[in-house]
Structure formats: structure tokens, C-alpha cells
PDB file of C-alpha atoms and ligand atoms in Angstrom:
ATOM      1  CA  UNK A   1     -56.102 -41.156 129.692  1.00 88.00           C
ATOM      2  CA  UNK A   2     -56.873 -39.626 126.525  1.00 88.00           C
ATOM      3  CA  UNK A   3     -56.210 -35.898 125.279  1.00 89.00           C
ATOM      4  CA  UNK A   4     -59.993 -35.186 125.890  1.00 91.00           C
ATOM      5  CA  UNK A   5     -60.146 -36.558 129.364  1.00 92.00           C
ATOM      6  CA  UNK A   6     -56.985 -34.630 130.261  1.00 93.00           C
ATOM      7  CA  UNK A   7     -58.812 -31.372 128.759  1.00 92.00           C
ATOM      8  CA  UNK A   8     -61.693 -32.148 130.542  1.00 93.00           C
ATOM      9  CA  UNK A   9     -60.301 -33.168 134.303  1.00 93.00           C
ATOM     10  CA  UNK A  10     -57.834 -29.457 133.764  1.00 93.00           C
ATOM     11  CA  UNK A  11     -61.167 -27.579 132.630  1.00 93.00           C
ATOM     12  CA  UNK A  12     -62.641 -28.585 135.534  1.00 94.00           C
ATOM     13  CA  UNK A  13     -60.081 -28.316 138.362  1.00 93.00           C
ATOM     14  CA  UNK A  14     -58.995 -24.763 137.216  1.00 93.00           C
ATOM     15  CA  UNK A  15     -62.396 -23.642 135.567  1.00 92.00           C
ATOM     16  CA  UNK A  16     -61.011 -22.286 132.162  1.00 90.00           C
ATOM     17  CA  UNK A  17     -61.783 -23.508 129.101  1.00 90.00           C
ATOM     18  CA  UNK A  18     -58.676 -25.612 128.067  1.00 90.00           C
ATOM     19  CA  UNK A  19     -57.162 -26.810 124.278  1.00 91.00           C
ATOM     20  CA  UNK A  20     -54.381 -28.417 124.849  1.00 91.00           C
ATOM     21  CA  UNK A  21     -52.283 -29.467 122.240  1.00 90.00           C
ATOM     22  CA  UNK A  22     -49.811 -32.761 122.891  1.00 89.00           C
ATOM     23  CA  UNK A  23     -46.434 -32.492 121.368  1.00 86.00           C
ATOM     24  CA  UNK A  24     -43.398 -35.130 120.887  1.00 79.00           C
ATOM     25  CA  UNK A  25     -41.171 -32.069 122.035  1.00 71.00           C
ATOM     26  CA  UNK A  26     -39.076 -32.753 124.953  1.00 67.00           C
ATOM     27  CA  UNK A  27     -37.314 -29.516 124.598  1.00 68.00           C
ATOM     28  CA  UNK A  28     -40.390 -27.561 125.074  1.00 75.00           C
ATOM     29  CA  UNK A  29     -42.229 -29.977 127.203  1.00 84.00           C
ATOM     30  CA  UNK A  30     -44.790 -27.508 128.725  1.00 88.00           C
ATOM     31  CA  UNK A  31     -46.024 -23.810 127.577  1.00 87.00           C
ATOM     32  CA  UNK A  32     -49.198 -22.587 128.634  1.00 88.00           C
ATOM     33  CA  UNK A  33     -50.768 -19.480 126.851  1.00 85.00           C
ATOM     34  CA  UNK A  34     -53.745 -17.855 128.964  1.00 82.00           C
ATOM     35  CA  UNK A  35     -55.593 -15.836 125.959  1.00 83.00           C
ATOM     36  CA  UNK A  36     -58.354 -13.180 127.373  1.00 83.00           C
ATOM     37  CA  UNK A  37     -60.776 -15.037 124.727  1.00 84.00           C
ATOM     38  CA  UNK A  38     -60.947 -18.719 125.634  1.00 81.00           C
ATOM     39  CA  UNK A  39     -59.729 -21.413 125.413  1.00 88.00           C
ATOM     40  CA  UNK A  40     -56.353 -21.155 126.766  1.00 88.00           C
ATOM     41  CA  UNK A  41     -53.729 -23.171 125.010  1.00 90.00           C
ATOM     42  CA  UNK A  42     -51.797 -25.392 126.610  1.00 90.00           C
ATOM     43  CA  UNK A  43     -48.554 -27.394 124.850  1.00 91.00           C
ATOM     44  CA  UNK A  44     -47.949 -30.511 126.397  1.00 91.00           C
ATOM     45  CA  UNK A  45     -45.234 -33.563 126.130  1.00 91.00           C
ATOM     46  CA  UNK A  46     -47.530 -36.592 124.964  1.00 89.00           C
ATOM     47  CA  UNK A  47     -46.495 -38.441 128.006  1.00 90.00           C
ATOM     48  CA  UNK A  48     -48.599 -36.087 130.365  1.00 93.00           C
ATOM     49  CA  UNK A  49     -51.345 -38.211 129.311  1.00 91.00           C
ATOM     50  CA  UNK A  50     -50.129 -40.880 131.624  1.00 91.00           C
ATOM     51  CA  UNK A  51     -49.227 -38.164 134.748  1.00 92.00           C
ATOM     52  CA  UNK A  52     -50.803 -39.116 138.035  1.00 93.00           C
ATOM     53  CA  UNK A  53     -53.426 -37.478 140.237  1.00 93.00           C
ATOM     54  CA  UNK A  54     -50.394 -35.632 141.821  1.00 94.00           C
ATOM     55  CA  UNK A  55     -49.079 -34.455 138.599  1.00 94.00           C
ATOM     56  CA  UNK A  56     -52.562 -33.328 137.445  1.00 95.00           C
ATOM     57  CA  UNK A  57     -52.660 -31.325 140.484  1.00 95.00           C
ATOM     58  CA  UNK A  58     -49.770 -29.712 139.897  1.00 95.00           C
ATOM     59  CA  UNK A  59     -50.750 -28.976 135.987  1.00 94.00           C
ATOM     60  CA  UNK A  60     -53.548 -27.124 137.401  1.00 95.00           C
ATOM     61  CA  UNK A  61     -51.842 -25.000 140.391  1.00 95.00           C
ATOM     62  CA  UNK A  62     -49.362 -24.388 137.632  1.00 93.00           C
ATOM     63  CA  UNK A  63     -52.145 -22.945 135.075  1.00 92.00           C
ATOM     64  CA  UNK A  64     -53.254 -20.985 137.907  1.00 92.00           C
ATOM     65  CA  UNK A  65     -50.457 -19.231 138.511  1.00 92.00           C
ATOM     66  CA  UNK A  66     -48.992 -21.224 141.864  1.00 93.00           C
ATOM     67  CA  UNK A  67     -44.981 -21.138 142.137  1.00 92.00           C
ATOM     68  CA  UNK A  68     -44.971 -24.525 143.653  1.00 94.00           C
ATOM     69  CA  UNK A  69     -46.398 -25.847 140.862  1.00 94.00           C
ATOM     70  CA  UNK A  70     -43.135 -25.473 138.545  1.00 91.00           C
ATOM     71  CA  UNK A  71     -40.927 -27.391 140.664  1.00 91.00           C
ATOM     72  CA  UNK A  72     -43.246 -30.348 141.018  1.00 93.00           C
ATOM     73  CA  UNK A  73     -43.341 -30.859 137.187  1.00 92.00           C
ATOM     74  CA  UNK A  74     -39.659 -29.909 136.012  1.00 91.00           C
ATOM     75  CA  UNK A  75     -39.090 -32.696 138.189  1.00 91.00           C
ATOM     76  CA  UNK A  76     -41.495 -34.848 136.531  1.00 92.00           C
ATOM     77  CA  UNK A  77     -40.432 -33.832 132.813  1.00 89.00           C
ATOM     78  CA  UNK A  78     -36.804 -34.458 133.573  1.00 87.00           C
ATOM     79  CA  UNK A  79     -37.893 -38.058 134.742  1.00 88.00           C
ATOM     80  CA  UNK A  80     -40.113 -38.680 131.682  1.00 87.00           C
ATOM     81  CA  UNK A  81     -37.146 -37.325 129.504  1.00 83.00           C
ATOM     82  CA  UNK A  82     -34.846 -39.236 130.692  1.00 79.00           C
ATOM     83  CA  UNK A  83     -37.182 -42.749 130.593  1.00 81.00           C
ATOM     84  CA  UNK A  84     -37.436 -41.392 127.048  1.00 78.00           C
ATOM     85  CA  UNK A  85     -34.048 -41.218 126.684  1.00 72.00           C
ATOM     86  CA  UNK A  86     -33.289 -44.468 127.763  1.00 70.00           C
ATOM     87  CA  UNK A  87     -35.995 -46.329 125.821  1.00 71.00           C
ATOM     88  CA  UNK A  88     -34.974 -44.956 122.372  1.00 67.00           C
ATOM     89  CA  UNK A  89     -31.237 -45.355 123.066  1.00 61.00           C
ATOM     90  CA  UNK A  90     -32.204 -49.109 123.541  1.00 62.00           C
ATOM     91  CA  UNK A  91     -34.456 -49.093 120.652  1.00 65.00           C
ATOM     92  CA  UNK A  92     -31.809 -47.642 117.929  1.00 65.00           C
ATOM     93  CA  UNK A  93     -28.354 -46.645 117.409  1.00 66.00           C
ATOM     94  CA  UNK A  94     -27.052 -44.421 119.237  1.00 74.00           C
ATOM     95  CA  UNK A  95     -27.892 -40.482 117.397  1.00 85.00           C
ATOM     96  CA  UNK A  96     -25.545 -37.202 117.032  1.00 90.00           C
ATOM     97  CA  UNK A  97     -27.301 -34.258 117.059  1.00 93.00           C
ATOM     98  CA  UNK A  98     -24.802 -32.069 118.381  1.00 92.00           C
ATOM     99  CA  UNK A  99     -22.160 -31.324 115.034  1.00 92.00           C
ATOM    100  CA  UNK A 100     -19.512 -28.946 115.311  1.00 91.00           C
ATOM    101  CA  UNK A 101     -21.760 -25.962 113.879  1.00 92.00           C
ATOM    102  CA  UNK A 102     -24.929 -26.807 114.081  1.00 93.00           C
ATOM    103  CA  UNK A 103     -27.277 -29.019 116.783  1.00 94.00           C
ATOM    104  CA  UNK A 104     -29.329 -31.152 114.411  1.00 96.00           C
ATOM    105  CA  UNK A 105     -32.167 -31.708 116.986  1.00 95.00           C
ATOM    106  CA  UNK A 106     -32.767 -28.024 117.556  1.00 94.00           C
ATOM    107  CA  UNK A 107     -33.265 -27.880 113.554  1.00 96.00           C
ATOM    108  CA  UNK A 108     -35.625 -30.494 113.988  1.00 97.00           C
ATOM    109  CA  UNK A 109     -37.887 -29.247 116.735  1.00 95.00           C
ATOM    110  CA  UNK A 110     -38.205 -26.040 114.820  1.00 95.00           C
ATOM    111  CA  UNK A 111     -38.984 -26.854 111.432  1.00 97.00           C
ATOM    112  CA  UNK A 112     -41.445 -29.412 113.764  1.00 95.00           C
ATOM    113  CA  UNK A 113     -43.152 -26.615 115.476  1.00 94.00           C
ATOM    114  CA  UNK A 114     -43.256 -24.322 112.110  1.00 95.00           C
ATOM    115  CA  UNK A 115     -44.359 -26.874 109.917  1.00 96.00           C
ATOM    116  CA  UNK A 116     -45.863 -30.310 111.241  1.00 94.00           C
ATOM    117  CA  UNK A 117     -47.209 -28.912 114.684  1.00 92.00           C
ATOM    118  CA  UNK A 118     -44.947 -30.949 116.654  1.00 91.00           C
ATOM    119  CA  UNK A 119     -46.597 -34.044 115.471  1.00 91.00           C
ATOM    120  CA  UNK A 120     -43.443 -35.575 113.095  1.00 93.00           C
ATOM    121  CA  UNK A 121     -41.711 -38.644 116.025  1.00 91.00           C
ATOM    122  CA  UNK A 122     -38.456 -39.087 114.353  1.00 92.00           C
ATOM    123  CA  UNK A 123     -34.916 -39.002 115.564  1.00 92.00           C
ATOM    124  CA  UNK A 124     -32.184 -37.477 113.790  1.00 95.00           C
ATOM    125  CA  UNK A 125     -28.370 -37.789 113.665  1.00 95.00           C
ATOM    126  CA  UNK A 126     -25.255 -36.611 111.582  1.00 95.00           C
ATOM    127  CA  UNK A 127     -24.068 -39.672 109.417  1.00 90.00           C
ATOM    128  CA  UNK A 128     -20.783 -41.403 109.526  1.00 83.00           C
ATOM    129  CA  UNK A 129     -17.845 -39.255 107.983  1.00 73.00           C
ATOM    130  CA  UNK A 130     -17.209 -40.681 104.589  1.00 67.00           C
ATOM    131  CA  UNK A 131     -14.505 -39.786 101.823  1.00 66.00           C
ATOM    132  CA  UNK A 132     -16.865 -36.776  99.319  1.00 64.00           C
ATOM    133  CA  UNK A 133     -13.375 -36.241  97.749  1.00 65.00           C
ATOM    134  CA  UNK A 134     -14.008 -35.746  94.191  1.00 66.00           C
ATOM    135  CA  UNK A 135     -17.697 -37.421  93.960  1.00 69.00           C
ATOM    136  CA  UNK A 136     -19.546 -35.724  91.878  1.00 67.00           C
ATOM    137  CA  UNK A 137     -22.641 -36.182  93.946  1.00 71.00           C
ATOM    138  CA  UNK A 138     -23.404 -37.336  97.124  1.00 79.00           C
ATOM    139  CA  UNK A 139     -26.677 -37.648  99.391  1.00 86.00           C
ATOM    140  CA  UNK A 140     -27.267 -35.231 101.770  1.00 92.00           C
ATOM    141  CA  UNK A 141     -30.367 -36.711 103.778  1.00 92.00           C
ATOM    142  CA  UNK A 142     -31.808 -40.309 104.112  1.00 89.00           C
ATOM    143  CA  UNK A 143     -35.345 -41.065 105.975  1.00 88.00           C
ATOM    144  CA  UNK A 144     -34.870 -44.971 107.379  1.00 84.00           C
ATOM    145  CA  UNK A 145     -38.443 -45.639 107.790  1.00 81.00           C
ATOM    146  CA  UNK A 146     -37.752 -48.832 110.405  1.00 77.00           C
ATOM    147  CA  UNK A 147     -35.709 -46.535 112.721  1.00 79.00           C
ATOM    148  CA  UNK A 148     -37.783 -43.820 112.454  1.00 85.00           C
ATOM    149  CA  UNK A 149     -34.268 -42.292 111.423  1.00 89.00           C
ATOM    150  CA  UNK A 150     -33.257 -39.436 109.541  1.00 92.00           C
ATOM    151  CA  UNK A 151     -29.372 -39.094 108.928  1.00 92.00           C
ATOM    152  CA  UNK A 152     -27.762 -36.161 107.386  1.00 95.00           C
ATOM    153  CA  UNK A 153     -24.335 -36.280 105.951  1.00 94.00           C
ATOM    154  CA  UNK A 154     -21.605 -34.524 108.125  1.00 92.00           C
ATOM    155  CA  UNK A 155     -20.829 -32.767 105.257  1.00 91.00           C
ATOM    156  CA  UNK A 156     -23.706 -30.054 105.599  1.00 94.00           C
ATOM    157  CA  UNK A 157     -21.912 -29.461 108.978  1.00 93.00           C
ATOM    158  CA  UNK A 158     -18.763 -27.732 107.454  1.00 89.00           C
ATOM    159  CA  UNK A 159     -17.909 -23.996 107.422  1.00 88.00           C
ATOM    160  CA  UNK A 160     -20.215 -22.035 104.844  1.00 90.00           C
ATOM    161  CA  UNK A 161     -23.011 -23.871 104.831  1.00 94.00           C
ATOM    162  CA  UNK A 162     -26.045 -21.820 105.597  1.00 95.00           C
ATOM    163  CA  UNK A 163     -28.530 -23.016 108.018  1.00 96.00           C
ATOM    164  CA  UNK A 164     -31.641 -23.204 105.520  1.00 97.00           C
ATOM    165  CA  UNK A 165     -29.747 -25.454 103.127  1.00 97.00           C
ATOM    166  CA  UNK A 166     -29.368 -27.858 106.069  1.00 97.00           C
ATOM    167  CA  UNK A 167     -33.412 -27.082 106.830  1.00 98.00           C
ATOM    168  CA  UNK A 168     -34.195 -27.985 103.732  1.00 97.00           C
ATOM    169  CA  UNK A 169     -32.461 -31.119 103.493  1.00 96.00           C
ATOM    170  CA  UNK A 170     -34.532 -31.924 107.009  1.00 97.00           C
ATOM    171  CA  UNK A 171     -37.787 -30.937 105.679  1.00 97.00           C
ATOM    172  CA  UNK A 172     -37.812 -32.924 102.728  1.00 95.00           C
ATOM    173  CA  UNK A 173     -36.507 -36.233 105.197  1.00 94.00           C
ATOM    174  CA  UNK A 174     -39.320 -35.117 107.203  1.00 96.00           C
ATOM    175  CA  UNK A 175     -41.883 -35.135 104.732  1.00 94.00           C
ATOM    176  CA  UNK A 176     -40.639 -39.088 103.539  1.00 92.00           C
ATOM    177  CA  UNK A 177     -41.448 -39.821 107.005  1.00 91.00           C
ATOM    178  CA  UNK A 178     -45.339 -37.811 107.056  1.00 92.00           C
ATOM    179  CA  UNK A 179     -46.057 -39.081 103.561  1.00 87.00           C
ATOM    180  CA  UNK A 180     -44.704 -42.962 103.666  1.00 80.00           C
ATOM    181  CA  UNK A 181     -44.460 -44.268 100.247  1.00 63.00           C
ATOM    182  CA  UNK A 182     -46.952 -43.283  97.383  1.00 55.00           C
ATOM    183  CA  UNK A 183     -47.751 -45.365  94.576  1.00 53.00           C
ATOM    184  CA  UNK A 184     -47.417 -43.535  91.313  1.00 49.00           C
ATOM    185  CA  UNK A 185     -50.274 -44.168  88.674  1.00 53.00           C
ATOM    186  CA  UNK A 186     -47.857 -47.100  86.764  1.00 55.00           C
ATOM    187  CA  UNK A 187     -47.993 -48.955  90.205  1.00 54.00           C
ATOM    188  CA  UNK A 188     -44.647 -48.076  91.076  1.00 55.00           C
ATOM    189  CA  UNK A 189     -43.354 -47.243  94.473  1.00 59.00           C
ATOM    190  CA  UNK A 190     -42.611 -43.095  93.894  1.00 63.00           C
ATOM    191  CA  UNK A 191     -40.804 -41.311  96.720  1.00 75.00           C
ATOM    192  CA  UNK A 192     -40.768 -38.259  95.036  1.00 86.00           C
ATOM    193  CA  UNK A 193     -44.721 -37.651  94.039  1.00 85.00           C
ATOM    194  CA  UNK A 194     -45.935 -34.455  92.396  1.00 88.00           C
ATOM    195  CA  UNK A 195     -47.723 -34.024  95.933  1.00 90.00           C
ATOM    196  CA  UNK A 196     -44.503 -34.407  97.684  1.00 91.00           C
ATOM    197  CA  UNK A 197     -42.731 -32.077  95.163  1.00 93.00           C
ATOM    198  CA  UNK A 198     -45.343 -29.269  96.142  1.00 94.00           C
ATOM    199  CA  UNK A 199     -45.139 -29.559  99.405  1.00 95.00           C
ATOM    200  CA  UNK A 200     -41.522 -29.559  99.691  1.00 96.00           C
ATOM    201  CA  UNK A 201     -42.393 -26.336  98.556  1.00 96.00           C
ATOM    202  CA  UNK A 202     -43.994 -25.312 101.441  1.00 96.00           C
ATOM    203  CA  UNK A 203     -40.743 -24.900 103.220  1.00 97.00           C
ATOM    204  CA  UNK A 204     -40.533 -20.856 102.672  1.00 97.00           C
ATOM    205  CA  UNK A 205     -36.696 -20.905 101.663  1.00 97.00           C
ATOM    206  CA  UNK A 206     -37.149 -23.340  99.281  1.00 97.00           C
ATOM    207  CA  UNK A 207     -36.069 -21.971  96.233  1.00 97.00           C
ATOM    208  CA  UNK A 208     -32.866 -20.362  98.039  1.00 97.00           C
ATOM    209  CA  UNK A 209     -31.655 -23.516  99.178  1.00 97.00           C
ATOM    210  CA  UNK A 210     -31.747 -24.972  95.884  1.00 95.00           C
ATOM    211  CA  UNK A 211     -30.075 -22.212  94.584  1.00 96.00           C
ATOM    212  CA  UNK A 212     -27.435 -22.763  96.789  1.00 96.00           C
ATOM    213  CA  UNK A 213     -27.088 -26.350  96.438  1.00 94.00           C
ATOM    214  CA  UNK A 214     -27.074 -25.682  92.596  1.00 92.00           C
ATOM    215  CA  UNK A 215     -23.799 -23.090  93.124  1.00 93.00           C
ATOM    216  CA  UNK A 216     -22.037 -24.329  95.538  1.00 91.00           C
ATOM    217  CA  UNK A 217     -22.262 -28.225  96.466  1.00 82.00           C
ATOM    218  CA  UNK A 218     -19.361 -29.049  93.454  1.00 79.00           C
ATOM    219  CA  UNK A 219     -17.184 -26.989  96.033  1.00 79.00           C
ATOM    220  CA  UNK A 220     -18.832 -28.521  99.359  1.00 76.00           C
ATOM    221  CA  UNK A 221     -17.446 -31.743  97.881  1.00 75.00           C
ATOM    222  CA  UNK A 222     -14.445 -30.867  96.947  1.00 68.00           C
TER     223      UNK A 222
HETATM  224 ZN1   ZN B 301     -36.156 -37.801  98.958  1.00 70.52          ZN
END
């Protein structure tokens, strides 16, 4: 069904005015926010488009305020998860989220939620450990467009590095992915537009992490 028939079939069963808002978050796969001026919002996974009558039933009690409701669909997101699970692990390599300081998906979800409404579908994983020894430069983030992939080098995941250098890095991956490739006015294939350049500025610590970058990634690399 589509996002408007599922707002309409809730409306009706539990008689507020819903907007419900579908998200690629399977962290977060349900909130529901009951404002005293309508609509209500309600943050959904986007496979509750394809839940069954029972499920939709459920949704409702659940909206309403019934305690059997939550049961019925934490059983139903854990089996959607998981199908989820299973389908991208088939469809790519296997991902890392989880480094030794910092859980790479977590960053992910929230600079999703902050920025991009939960509407970015990419995966994300710590790269393969390679030698930085001495290299005088080294890139920290890589969107693969035909994985729907964004790496990060493992080296953002030693001691000292602050957490918004690492957003940053995942922001501006993120925004290859939103923004594809532009073509610059000589007809050539620009990753870095002026457009992209000012929105990467819309990440608020921006200037900080560059900062950073700029004092400290000689020593990151050793
Ligand atoms: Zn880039």
C-alpha cells in the first residue's frame, strides 16, 4: 500500500488525524507523537507499508494506547529486521559498524535523523586496516555508489579522535550519495560542486572539524 493509504486506513480505524512519516531506520522502527493540535506524527520503518490487516490492527490499538499492541509489533519489527538483515548481507559485503570506539551505524542514523529526515538508504562500514605510516595523506571516507556503501578508514577509530570529525567525514559521504554526480559547467563530472561545498556546510560543526583535521591528521597518521 502506499504512505497515503496507510495514513488513511490508521485515520480511520483510530479517528485522529495521522502524518506519518516512513523512515529507513531500523533502530527506531516505530515512535508515535500524539500532539494536542493534530495531526499526530507517527515514524514508521518503510516496510510497514507492506504489514497485514493484523499488523494494521495492532498499529492502531498501539496509537490508542492498548498494551497488547506493543508486543504484537516488536515481534513483527524484529522479523522485518532481520529479513532486512539477511537480504542486504546477500546483496553486499559483509559491513562493520561496530569499531573499537565508536559504532559507525549509530553515527549514521543520527546525522540521518538531524539532517536528511531519515530518508539517506546507505550502509556503512569501517574499511580494511591499511599501513598510514608516514603517508602524508590518506582518505578518510569513500561513497561506492553501486553498493550503496560508505567506508570510513579505521583510522578515525583511534584514541583522540573526536566524534564530530568522524560526523563530518559521514556527512560529506552522505551528501555524494543525496547529490549523485553533478556536471560542472566545462561538462566535467564534479564531485565536489559549489552546491555540495555549501551544503557540507550545513553540518553545524563544520568548521571545527576542519580545524581539527587541519592540526592534527599529520599526527593521526603518524
Ligand atoms: Zn568527497
Amino acid at each position: 500500500m502506499t504512505q497515503a493509504e496507510l495514513e488513511q486506513r490508521l485515520s480511520r480505524k483510530t479517528g485522529r488525524t495521522l502524518h506519518i512519516v516512513l523512515t529507513n531506520n531500523r533502530r527506531h522502527a516505530l515512535t508515535y507523537r500524539a500532539r494536542s493540535r493534530e495531526p499526530d506524527i507517527l515514524r514508521l520503518s518503510r516496510f510497514f507499508l507492506r504489514a497485514d490487516p493484523a499488523i494494521l490492527k495492532a498499529l492502531a490499538g498501539f496509537i490508542t494506547g492498548h498494551a497488547w499492541a506493543k508486543p504484537v509489533l516488536q515481534a513483527y519489527i524484529n522479523r522485518e529486521s532481520e529479513r532486512l538483515g539477511r537480504q542486504r548481507a546477500r546483496r553486499g559485503m559483509p559491513v562493520r559498524t561496530m569499531g573499537n570506539r565508536f559504532d559507525l551505524q549509530a553515527i549514521l542514523d543520527d546525522l540521518n535523523r538531524s539532517y536528511f529526515s531519515d530518508s539517506v538508504d546507505v550502509r556503512i562500514t569501517w574499511g580494511r586496516h591499511r599501513q598510514v605510516k608516514g603517508k602524508k595523506s590518506v582518505q578518510l571516507g569513500i561513497y561506492a555508489a553501486h553498493e550503496r556503501l560508505i567506508r570510513i578508514h579505521p583510522v578515525l577509530d583511534e584514541p583522540g579522535i573526536p566524534l564530530h570529525v568522524i560526523e563530518k567525514v559521514v556527512f560529506h559521504e552522505m551528501l555524494h550519495h543525496v547529490m549523485g554526480g553533478t556536471v560542472s559547467a566545462e561538462g566535467r563530472r564534479c564531485l565536489h560542486s559549489d552546491e555540495f561545498r555549501s551544503l557540507e556546510r550545513c553540518f553545524t560543526q563544520y568548521d571545527r572539524a576542519e580545524r581539527w583535521l587541519r592540526n592534527n591528521l599529520r599526527k593521526v597518521l603518524g
